Amino acid sequence: MKPKKNSALPEWFTKEDIETVIFAFPDVFGRLMGKRMTLDHFVSDALESGMHACSYLMTVDIPMQVVEGFKIASWQTGFGDFCIRADLGTIRRLPWQQKTAVVLGDMLHHDGKPVEESPRRILSRQIQRLASKNQKAFLGSELEFFLFDETYHGARNKSYQNLTTASDYSIDYHILQPGKDEDILRRLRNEMTAAGITVECSKGETADGQHEVNLLYSEALEMADRHVLYKAGAKDIAFQQGKAVSFMAKLNTAQAGNGFHIHTSIWDTNKKANLFWDEKASAPSRLFKQFLGGLLAYSRELTYFFAPTINSYKRFQAGSWAPTAIVCGQDNRTCGFRIVGHGNSLRIENRMPGADANPYLAFAATLAAGLKGIEEKLDCGQIYMGNAYADSTLPRLPFSLEEAVSLLDASKLAHEAFGNEVVDFYVHTAASEVKAFAQTVTDWEKARYFEQI
């Protein structure tokens, strides 16, 4: 669990028998980077002065190779350090790590100014916009993953081919097959909740070996922190059990991919009421319609933040439970946005993100689009009825990372909401991924062209 007050930290460390503190921050891909510290060093030094980390961490690709061309850091600047300042409200014990606590931090330049390109900062700025209006966003994450009867080393040695999933058939809502995986699922539910990452439920999903875990909604930054800790912890627990989990967006061409559904509502911090609901009219409020209108108008140009990899776009297939159209329906899972709940539980489910998305960026993009809709007093129009997969008149999601990058680069909203340097940074990040894939020979190409061309 988490300490109730910062002043109680020494007693809390003693009570929880903590020996090691993981001091970490999320990178551009939503992975945790940082150091493991002895408790004495963290308390006597890092707690106040922070932690230093090489600036190259903001310029690497997923295999940790430096990508040249960034303004934020480079070989020319010598790759100095950033300072990471601890957010003491994030400290919690990790039950799946022996005598270990974790604290997340914010990235700063040497002059103490925030690194605007860092994901936690990008989300924090959208939260501040809401706070200036006495509003607060609550979000919830639903995350899907594949469970394999393989170790990570074994999967790598097989070149990720012919891997054995934990089940051989679709287990959507099944009770029988997930019961066979309870050695991991029970640990996920119980140990995450013990860490203050409250789990509502787990369930089987559509594809072979696929599961979903729903995290209880929370304030935006807290939810993003829980999300990245959950993903890291799920991999730790799987490793300890001799298994592997994958949050890759699309693992199998013929089966459903892994989604990350975002449930969003906006609340009045004074009245403690859901502003999406008009109590007098007993109906969705004007603000709800404007926020949804912003999502419908601007999500396409912000798709990169929901789908950040080459693989992400292979998830967007008709009939796959992932959306293909930017449209909203009432409890309609064929749509990119789904209206769920009633009264204070009314919320908008964004079904666009894959499980590979960085939650800080996905949340920030969701809020930025919705806030723009409120500012422009947009209307969401008629709620869609029917099968959105079959309707060719609807606006479509981008077909590729390359298309999404082009849309982001040209997005006036993105430049306004996040800043020119932030947009340029992520456009360059994505463009380097596009280039790397374009230069890689795939198994598909060999099977298609080896003999017959």
Tab-separated table of N, CA and C in Angstrom, residues 23-153:
chain	number	residue	atom	x	y	z
A	23	PHE	N	13.431	3.894	-8.082
A	23	PHE	CA	13.170	5.294	-8.437
A	23	PHE	C	13.080	5.326	-9.960
A	24	ALA	N	11.896	5.602	-10.501
A	24	ALA	CA	11.670	5.415	-11.935
A	24	ALA	C	10.865	6.554	-12.545
A	25	PHE	N	10.874	6.583	-13.863
A	25	PHE	CA	10.056	7.527	-14.625
A	25	PHE	C	9.647	6.840	-15.920
A	26	PRO	N	8.510	7.228	-16.499
A	26	PRO	CA	8.080	6.614	-17.760
A	26	PRO	C	8.807	7.227	-18.946
A	27	ASP	N	9.269	6.376	-19.865
A	27	ASP	CA	9.902	6.895	-21.076
A	27	ASP	C	8.837	7.156	-22.138
A	28	VAL	N	9.261	7.496	-23.345
A	28	VAL	CA	8.302	7.889	-24.378
A	28	VAL	C	7.397	6.737	-24.802
A	29	PHE	N	7.811	5.495	-24.528
A	29	PHE	CA	7.001	4.334	-24.888
A	29	PHE	C	6.158	3.822	-23.719
A	30	GLY	N	6.243	4.492	-22.569
A	30	GLY	CA	5.494	4.060	-21.400
A	30	GLY	C	6.204	3.008	-20.579
A	31	ARG	N	7.485	2.766	-20.868
A	31	ARG	CA	8.280	1.827	-20.070
A	31	ARG	C	8.868	2.566	-18.874
A	32	LEU	N	9.105	1.837	-17.797
A	32	LEU	CA	9.722	2.442	-16.623
A	32	LEU	C	11.238	2.369	-16.733
A	33	MET	N	11.882	3.508	-16.557
A	33	MET	CA	13.333	3.622	-16.546
A	33	MET	C	13.762	4.181	-15.193
A	34	GLY	N	14.943	3.813	-14.727
A	34	GLY	CA	15.411	4.365	-13.462
A	34	GLY	C	16.467	3.514	-12.809
A	35	LYS	N	16.490	3.548	-11.474
A	35	LYS	CA	17.516	2.848	-10.707
A	35	LYS	C	16.893	2.183	-9.482
A	36	ARG	N	17.540	1.108	-9.048
A	36	ARG	CA	17.217	0.512	-7.757
A	36	ARG	C	18.192	1.068	-6.724
A	37	MET	N	17.650	1.640	-5.663
A	37	MET	CA	18.473	2.283	-4.645
A	37	MET	C	18.308	1.586	-3.304
A	38	THR	N	19.379	1.622	-2.518
A	38	THR	CA	19.234	1.189	-1.135
A	38	THR	C	18.332	2.190	-0.424
A	39	LEU	N	17.633	1.730	0.571
A	39	LEU	CA	16.738	2.622	1.305
A	39	LEU	C	17.500	3.782	1.923
A	40	ASP	N	18.672	3.501	2.488
A	40	ASP	CA	19.459	4.563	3.130
A	40	ASP	C	19.808	5.662	2.136
A	41	HIS	N	20.239	5.283	0.932
A	41	HIS	CA	20.622	6.296	-0.056
A	41	HIS	C	19.407	7.094	-0.518
A	42	PHE	N	18.292	6.412	-0.714
A	42	PHE	CA	17.100	7.133	-1.152
A	42	PHE	C	16.677	8.158	-0.113
A	43	VAL	N	16.641	7.753	1.151
A	43	VAL	CA	16.177	8.654	2.215
A	43	VAL	C	17.158	9.794	2.448
A	44	SER	N	18.449	9.491	2.450
A	44	SER	CA	19.453	10.504	2.794
A	44	SER	C	19.814	11.415	1.628
A	45	ASP	N	19.543	10.990	0.388
A	45	ASP	CA	19.994	11.774	-0.759
A	45	ASP	C	18.900	11.991	-1.808
A	46	ALA	N	18.459	10.925	-2.448
A	46	ALA	CA	17.575	11.057	-3.609
A	46	ALA	C	16.202	11.618	-3.255
A	47	LEU	N	15.761	11.387	-2.039
A	47	LEU	CA	14.452	11.883	-1.615
A	47	LEU	C	14.352	13.393	-1.788
A	48	GLU	N	15.437	14.091	-1.477
A	48	GLU	CA	15.450	15.554	-1.574
A	48	GLU	C	16.094	16.048	-2.868
A	49	SER	N	17.225	15.464	-3.239
A	49	SER	CA	17.989	16.003	-4.375
A	49	SER	C	17.611	15.386	-5.710
A	50	GLY	N	16.852	14.301	-5.698
A	50	GLY	CA	16.436	13.665	-6.939
A	50	GLY	C	17.443	12.658	-7.458
A	51	MET	N	17.201	12.180	-8.654
A	51	MET	CA	18.033	11.167	-9.293
A	51	MET	C	18.463	11.689	-10.654
A	52	HIS	N	19.698	11.406	-11.029
A	52	HIS	CA	20.184	11.800	-12.351
A	52	HIS	C	20.085	10.611	-13.307
A	53	ALA	N	19.708	10.917	-14.545
A	53	ALA	CA	19.597	9.895	-15.588
A	53	ALA	C	20.041	10.504	-16.907
A	54	CYS	N	20.724	9.719	-17.705
A	54	CYS	CA	21.285	10.212	-18.968
A	54	CYS	C	20.176	10.649	-19.929
A	55	SER	N	20.376	11.796	-20.540
A	55	SER	CA	19.372	12.361	-21.443
A	55	SER	C	19.154	11.518	-22.696
A	56	TYR	N	20.070	10.591	-22.967
A	56	TYR	CA	19.893	9.742	-24.157
A	56	TYR	C	18.615	8.915	-24.061
A	57	LEU	N	18.099	8.720	-22.848
A	57	LEU	CA	16.894	7.920	-22.663
A	57	LEU	C	15.679	8.521	-23.363
A	58	MET	N	15.754	9.800	-23.695
A	58	MET	CA	14.663	10.433	-24.445
A	58	MET	C	14.892	10.367	-25.955
A	59	THR	N	15.974	9.730	-26.373
A	59	THR	CA	16.297	9.703	-27.809
A	59	THR	C	16.455	8.293	-28.360
A	60	VAL	N	16.115	7.280	-27.578
A	60	VAL	CA	16.331	5.907	-28.036
A	60	VAL	C	15.054	5.311	-28.609
A	61	ASP	N	15.232	4.287	-29.458
A	61	ASP	CA	14.089	3.532	-29.944
A	61	ASP	C	13.804	2.393	-28.975
A	62	ILE	N	12.893	1.511	-29.332
A	62	ILE	CA	12.504	0.439	-28.414
A	62	ILE	C	13.665	-0.506	-28.096
A	63	PRO	N	14.549	-0.849	-29.058
A	63	PRO	CA	15.729	-1.664	-28.709
A	63	PRO	C	16.842	-0.884	-28.015
A	64	MET	N	16.577	0.375	-27.621
A	64	MET	CA	17.529	1.205	-26.872
A	64	MET	C	18.709	1.666	-27.711
A	65	GLN	N	18.486	1.832	-29.009
A	65	GLN	CA	19.504	2.395	-29.886
A	65	GLN	C	19.234	3.890	-30.073
A	66	VAL	N	20.283	4.691	-30.017
A	66	VAL	CA	20.133	6.138	-30.156
A	66	VAL	C	19.609	6.488	-31.548
A	67	VAL	N	18.584	7.318	-31.583
A	67	VAL	CA	18.060	7.867	-32.833
A	67	VAL	C	18.580	9.299	-32.949
A	68	GLU	N	19.274	9.576	-34.010
A	68	GLU	CA	19.845	10.916	-34.173
A	68	GLU	C	18.810	11.899	-34.708
A	69	GLY	N	19.068	13.179	-34.460
A	69	GLY	CA	18.209	14.216	-35.011
A	69	GLY	C	17.301	14.895	-34.013
A	70	PHE	N	17.373	14.491	-32.736
A	70	PHE	CA	16.561	15.144	-31.712
A	70	PHE	C	17.235	16.431	-31.231
A	71	LYS	N	16.426	17.446	-30.929
A	71	LYS	CA	16.949	18.684	-30.370
A	71	LYS	C	17.211	18.555	-28.871
A	72	ILE	N	16.434	17.702	-28.208
A	72	ILE	CA	16.475	17.628	-26.755
A	72	ILE	C	17.810	17.101	-26.232
A	73	ALA	N	18.456	16.220	-26.982
A	73	ALA	CA	19.741	15.641	-26.583
A	73	ALA	C	20.355	14.955	-27.795
A	74	SER	N	21.695	14.892	-27.817
A	74	SER	CA	22.370	14.301	-28.972
A	74	SER	C	23.822	14.020	-28.629
A	75	TRP	N	24.515	13.350	-29.571
A	75	TRP	CA	25.956	13.159	-29.404
A	75	TRP	C	26.660	14.521	-29.363
A	76	GLN	N	26.128	15.480	-30.114
A	76	GLN	CA	26.762	16.797	-30.166
A	76	GLN	C	26.719	17.516	-28.816
A	77	THR	N	25.658	17.270	-28.055
A	77	THR	CA	25.549	17.904	-26.734
A	77	THR	C	26.209	17.066	-25.645
A	78	GLY	N	26.667	15.866	-26.013
A	78	GLY	CA	27.361	15.024	-25.048
A	78	GLY	C	26.470	14.156	-24.185
A	79	PHE	N	25.175	14.182	-24.437
A	79	PHE	CA	24.242	13.364	-23.648
A	79	PHE	C	24.487	13.523	-22.149
A	80	GLY	N	24.245	14.716	-21.654
A	80	GLY	CA	24.344	14.945	-20.217
A	80	GLY	C	23.167	14.336	-19.477
A	81	ASP	N	22.978	14.757	-18.246
A	81	ASP	CA	21.926	14.199	-17.397
A	81	ASP	C	20.695	15.097	-17.342
A	82	PHE	N	19.552	14.458	-17.140
A	82	PHE	CA	18.366	15.122	-16.626
A	82	PHE	C	18.288	14.803	-15.136
A	83	CYS	N	17.539	15.605	-14.415
A	83	CYS	CA	17.280	15.306	-13.005
A	83	CYS	C	15.842	14.822	-12.875
A	84	ILE	N	15.651	13.770	-12.115
A	84	ILE	CA	14.310	13.240	-11.873
A	84	ILE	C	13.918	13.592	-10.439
A	85	ARG	N	12.861	14.355	-10.297
A	85	ARG	CA	12.376	14.760	-8.976
A	85	ARG	C	11.265	13.815	-8.530
A	86	ALA	N	11.407	13.260	-7.340
A	86	ALA	CA	10.436	12.284	-6.849
A	86	ALA	C	9.076	12.923	-6.594
A	87	ASP	N	8.031	12.269	-7.073
A	87	ASP	CA	6.659	12.618	-6.709
A	87	ASP	C	6.292	11.701	-5.550
A	88	LEU	N	6.377	12.235	-4.342
A	88	LEU	CA	6.245	11.384	-3.158
A	88	LEU	C	4.851	10.786	-3.012
A	89	GLY	N	3.885	11.339	-3.728
A	89	GLY	CA	2.548	10.761	-3.695
A	89	GLY	C	2.440	9.444	-4.438
A	90	THR	N	3.506	9.073	-5.146
A	90	THR	CA	3.473	7.830	-5.926
A	90	THR	C	4.120	6.653	-5.202
A	91	ILE	N	4.708	6.891	-4.032
A	91	ILE	CA	5.410	5.802	-3.332
A	91	ILE	C	4.430	4.703	-2.941
A	92	ARG	N	4.810	3.482	-3.216
A	92	ARG	CA	3.995	2.333	-2.823
A	92	ARG	C	4.883	1.098	-2.748
A	93	ARG	N	4.446	0.143	-1.969
A	93	ARG	CA	5.151	-1.143	-1.879
A	93	ARG	C	4.747	-2.009	-3.062
A	94	LEU	N	5.719	-2.773	-3.590
A	94	LEU	CA	5.450	-3.708	-4.675
A	94	LEU	C	5.454	-5.126	-4.116
A	95	PRO	N	4.291	-5.731	-3.911
A	95	PRO	CA	4.232	-7.061	-3.303
A	95	PRO	C	4.957	-8.136	-4.103
A	96	TRP	N	5.085	-7.939	-5.407
A	96	TRP	CA	5.732	-8.958	-6.246
A	96	TRP	C	7.254	-8.824	-6.266
A	97	GLN	N	7.795	-7.811	-5.623
A	97	GLN	CA	9.237	-7.638	-5.481
A	97	GLN	C	9.581	-7.657	-3.988
A	98	GLN	N	10.565	-8.439	-3.609
A	98	GLN	CA	10.874	-8.630	-2.192
A	98	GLN	C	11.373	-7.337	-1.542
A	99	LYS	N	10.696	-6.925	-0.473
A	99	LYS	CA	11.097	-5.780	0.353
A	99	LYS	C	11.394	-4.539	-0.490
A	100	THR	N	10.513	-4.291	-1.453
A	100	THR	CA	10.761	-3.229	-2.431
A	100	THR	C	9.590	-2.258	-2.508
A	101	ALA	N	9.937	-0.972	-2.587
A	101	ALA	CA	8.963	0.084	-2.863
A	101	ALA	C	9.341	0.751	-4.177
A	102	VAL	N	8.403	1.494	-4.743
A	102	VAL	CA	8.667	2.238	-5.977
A	102	VAL	C	8.205	3.671	-5.797
A	103	VAL	N	8.920	4.590	-6.404
A	103	VAL	CA	8.487	5.984	-6.476
A	103	VAL	C	8.715	6.463	-7.903
A	104	LEU	N	7.746	7.169	-8.447
A	104	LEU	CA	7.871	7.730	-9.785
A	104	LEU	C	8.250	9.204	-9.689
A	105	GLY	N	8.882	9.699	-10.736
A	105	GLY	CA	9.348	11.076	-10.694
A	105	GLY	C	9.123	11.820	-11.988
A	106	ASP	N	9.364	13.122	-11.922
A	106	ASP	CA	9.213	14.018	-13.061
A	106	ASP	C	10.574	14.477	-13.552
A	107	MET	N	10.728	14.556	-14.860
A	107	MET	CA	11.998	14.877	-15.490
A	107	MET	C	12.190	16.390	-15.586
A	108	LEU	N	13.375	16.860	-15.125
A	108	LEU	CA	13.688	18.287	-15.119
A	108	LEU	C	15.010	18.555	-15.818
A	109	HIS	N	15.135	19.756	-16.388
A	109	HIS	CA	16.424	20.246	-16.858
A	109	HIS	C	17.243	20.704	-15.649
A	110	HIS	N	18.521	21.002	-15.880
A	110	HIS	CA	19.387	21.425	-14.776
A	110	HIS	C	18.913	22.715	-14.123
A	111	ASP	N	18.199	23.546	-14.878
A	111	ASP	CA	17.702	24.801	-14.299
A	111	ASP	C	16.389	24.624	-13.550
A	112	GLY	N	15.933	23.377	-13.437
A	112	GLY	CA	14.715	23.095	-12.697
A	112	GLY	C	13.441	23.162	-13.512
A	113	LYS	N	13.540	23.534	-14.777
A	113	LYS	CA	12.357	23.601	-15.625
A	113	LYS	C	11.970	22.199	-16.107
A	114	PRO	N	10.677	21.937	-16.249
A	114	PRO	CA	10.240	20.610	-16.696
A	114	PRO	C	10.710	20.297	-18.110
A	115	VAL	N	10.978	19.037	-18.360
A	115	VAL	CA	11.233	18.564	-19.722
A	115	VAL	C	9.866	18.386	-20.376
A	116	GLU	N	9.511	19.319	-21.238
A	116	GLU	CA	8.152	19.369	-21.769
A	116	GLU	C	7.806	18.136	-22.595
A	117	GLU	N	8.806	17.479	-23.168
A	117	GLU	CA	8.556	16.303	-24.008
A	117	GLU	C	8.283	15.038	-23.197
A	118	SER	N	8.511	15.065	-21.896
A	118	SER	CA	8.331	13.854	-21.088
A	118	SER	C	6.838	13.545	-20.940
A	119	PRO	N	6.449	12.283	-21.056
A	119	PRO	CA	5.029	11.920	-21.060
A	119	PRO	C	4.260	12.375	-19.822
A	120	ARG	N	4.882	12.274	-18.657
A	120	ARG	CA	4.179	12.663	-17.431
A	120	ARG	C	3.882	14.163	-17.439
A	121	ARG	N	4.807	14.953	-17.976
A	121	ARG	CA	4.606	16.393	-18.075
A	121	ARG	C	3.496	16.718	-19.068
A	122	ILE	N	3.450	16.024	-20.179
A	122	ILE	CA	2.432	16.280	-21.203
A	122	ILE	C	1.034	16.073	-20.634
A	123	LEU	N	0.845	14.987	-19.888
A	123	LEU	CA	-0.455	14.746	-19.259
A	123	LEU	C	-0.734	15.786	-18.178
A	124	SER	N	0.260	16.117	-17.380
A	124	SER	CA	0.068	17.077	-16.287
A	124	SER	C	-0.430	18.423	-16.805
A	125	ARG	N	0.038	18.828	-17.961
A	125	ARG	CA	-0.395	20.115	-18.522
A	125	ARG	C	-1.877	20.097	-18.887
A	126	GLN	N	-2.385	18.980	-19.377
A	126	GLN	CA	-3.816	18.896	-19.679
A	126	GLN	C	-4.636	18.863	-18.390
A	127	ILE	N	-4.100	18.221	-17.365
A	127	ILE	CA	-4.770	18.204	-16.059
A	127	ILE	C	-4.849	19.618	-15.488
A	128	GLN	N	-3.784	20.389	-15.662
A	128	GLN	CA	-3.767	21.776	-15.184
A	128	GLN	C	-4.819	22.621	-15.899
A	129	ARG	N	-5.041	22.371	-17.173
A	129	ARG	CA	-6.079	23.097	-17.915
A	129	ARG	C	-7.452	22.834	-17.305
A	130	LEU	N	-7.702	21.596	-16.934
A	130	LEU	CA	-8.969	21.264	-16.284
A	130	LEU	C	-9.065	21.916	-14.905
A	131	ALA	N	-7.965	21.871	-14.161
A	131	ALA	CA	-7.966	22.425	-12.806
A	131	ALA	C	-8.290	23.913	-12.810
A	132	SER	N	-7.859	24.622	-13.848
A	132	SER	CA	-8.146	26.059	-13.938
A	132	SER	C	-9.638	26.331	-14.083
A	133	LYS	N	-10.397	25.297	-14.453
A	133	LYS	CA	-11.850	25.418	-14.589
A	133	LYS	C	-12.570	24.737	-13.426
A	134	ASN	N	-11.809	24.378	-12.370
A	134	ASN	CA	-12.358	23.626	-11.236
A	134	ASN	C	-12.947	22.293	-11.689
A	135	GLN	N	-12.252	21.671	-12.632
A	135	GLN	CA	-12.678	20.381	-13.155
A	135	GLN	C	-11.564	19.351	-12.997
A	136	LYS	N	-11.971	18.111	-12.966
A	136	LYS	CA	-11.022	17.020	-12.780
A	136	LYS	C	-11.451	15.847	-13.652
A	137	ALA	N	-10.477	15.216	-14.296
A	137	ALA	CA	-10.765	14.052	-15.139
A	137	ALA	C	-10.550	12.772	-14.350
A	138	PHE	N	-11.505	11.874	-14.462
A	138	PHE	CA	-11.350	10.525	-13.932
A	138	PHE	C	-11.314	9.562	-15.110
A	139	LEU	N	-10.336	8.664	-15.075
A	139	LEU	CA	-10.172	7.713	-16.170
A	139	LEU	C	-9.969	6.307	-15.619
A	140	GLY	N	-10.359	5.337	-16.414
A	140	GLY	CA	-10.129	3.942	-16.069
A	140	GLY	C	-9.535	3.203	-17.243
A	141	SER	N	-8.610	2.280	-16.963
A	141	SER	CA	-7.948	1.498	-18.015
A	141	SER	C	-8.473	0.071	-18.036
A	142	GLU	N	-8.792	-0.400	-19.222
A	142	GLU	CA	-9.029	-1.819	-19.469
A	142	GLU	C	-7.908	-2.294	-20.384
A	143	LEU	N	-7.152	-3.268	-19.927
A	143	LEU	CA	-5.969	-3.712	-20.671
A	143	LEU	C	-6.056	-5.194	-21.003
A	144	GLU	N	-5.859	-5.504	-22.264
A	144	GLU	CA	-5.839	-6.893	-22.719
A	144	GLU	C	-4.404	-7.348	-22.945
A	145	PHE	N	-4.170	-8.642	-22.748
A	145	PHE	CA	-2.836	-9.203	-22.973
A	145	PHE	C	-2.958	-10.670	-23.344
A	146	PHE	N	-1.897	-11.188	-23.951
A	146	PHE	CA	-1.808	-12.617	-24.248
A	146	PHE	C	-0.914	-13.277	-23.215
A	147	LEU	N	-1.342	-14.447	-22.749
A	147	LEU	CA	-0.567	-15.243	-21.799
A	147	LEU	C	-0.027	-16.474	-22.523
A	148	PHE	N	1.271	-16.711	-22.362
A	148	PHE	CA	1.938	-17.817	-23.050
A	148	PHE	C	2.547	-18.800	-22.064
A	149	ASP	N	2.469	-20.071	-22.418
A	149	ASP	CA	3.171	-21.119	-21.671
A	149	ASP	C	4.610	-21.182	-22.164
A	150	GLU	N	5.253	-20.070	-22.125
A	150	GLU	CA	6.640	-19.906	-22.579
A	150	GLU	C	7.324	-18.929	-21.627
A	151	THR	N	8.637	-19.032	-21.524
A	151	THR	CA	9.388	-17.986	-20.842
A	151	THR	C	9.756	-16.912	-21.864
A	152	TYR	N	10.150	-15.742	-21.379
A	152	TYR	CA	10.579	-14.690	-22.309
A	152	TYR	C	11.828	-15.122	-23.082
A	153	HIS	N	12.758	-15.798	-22.393
A	153	HIS	CA	13.962	-16.285	-23.075
A	153	HIS	C	13.589	-17.321	-24.134
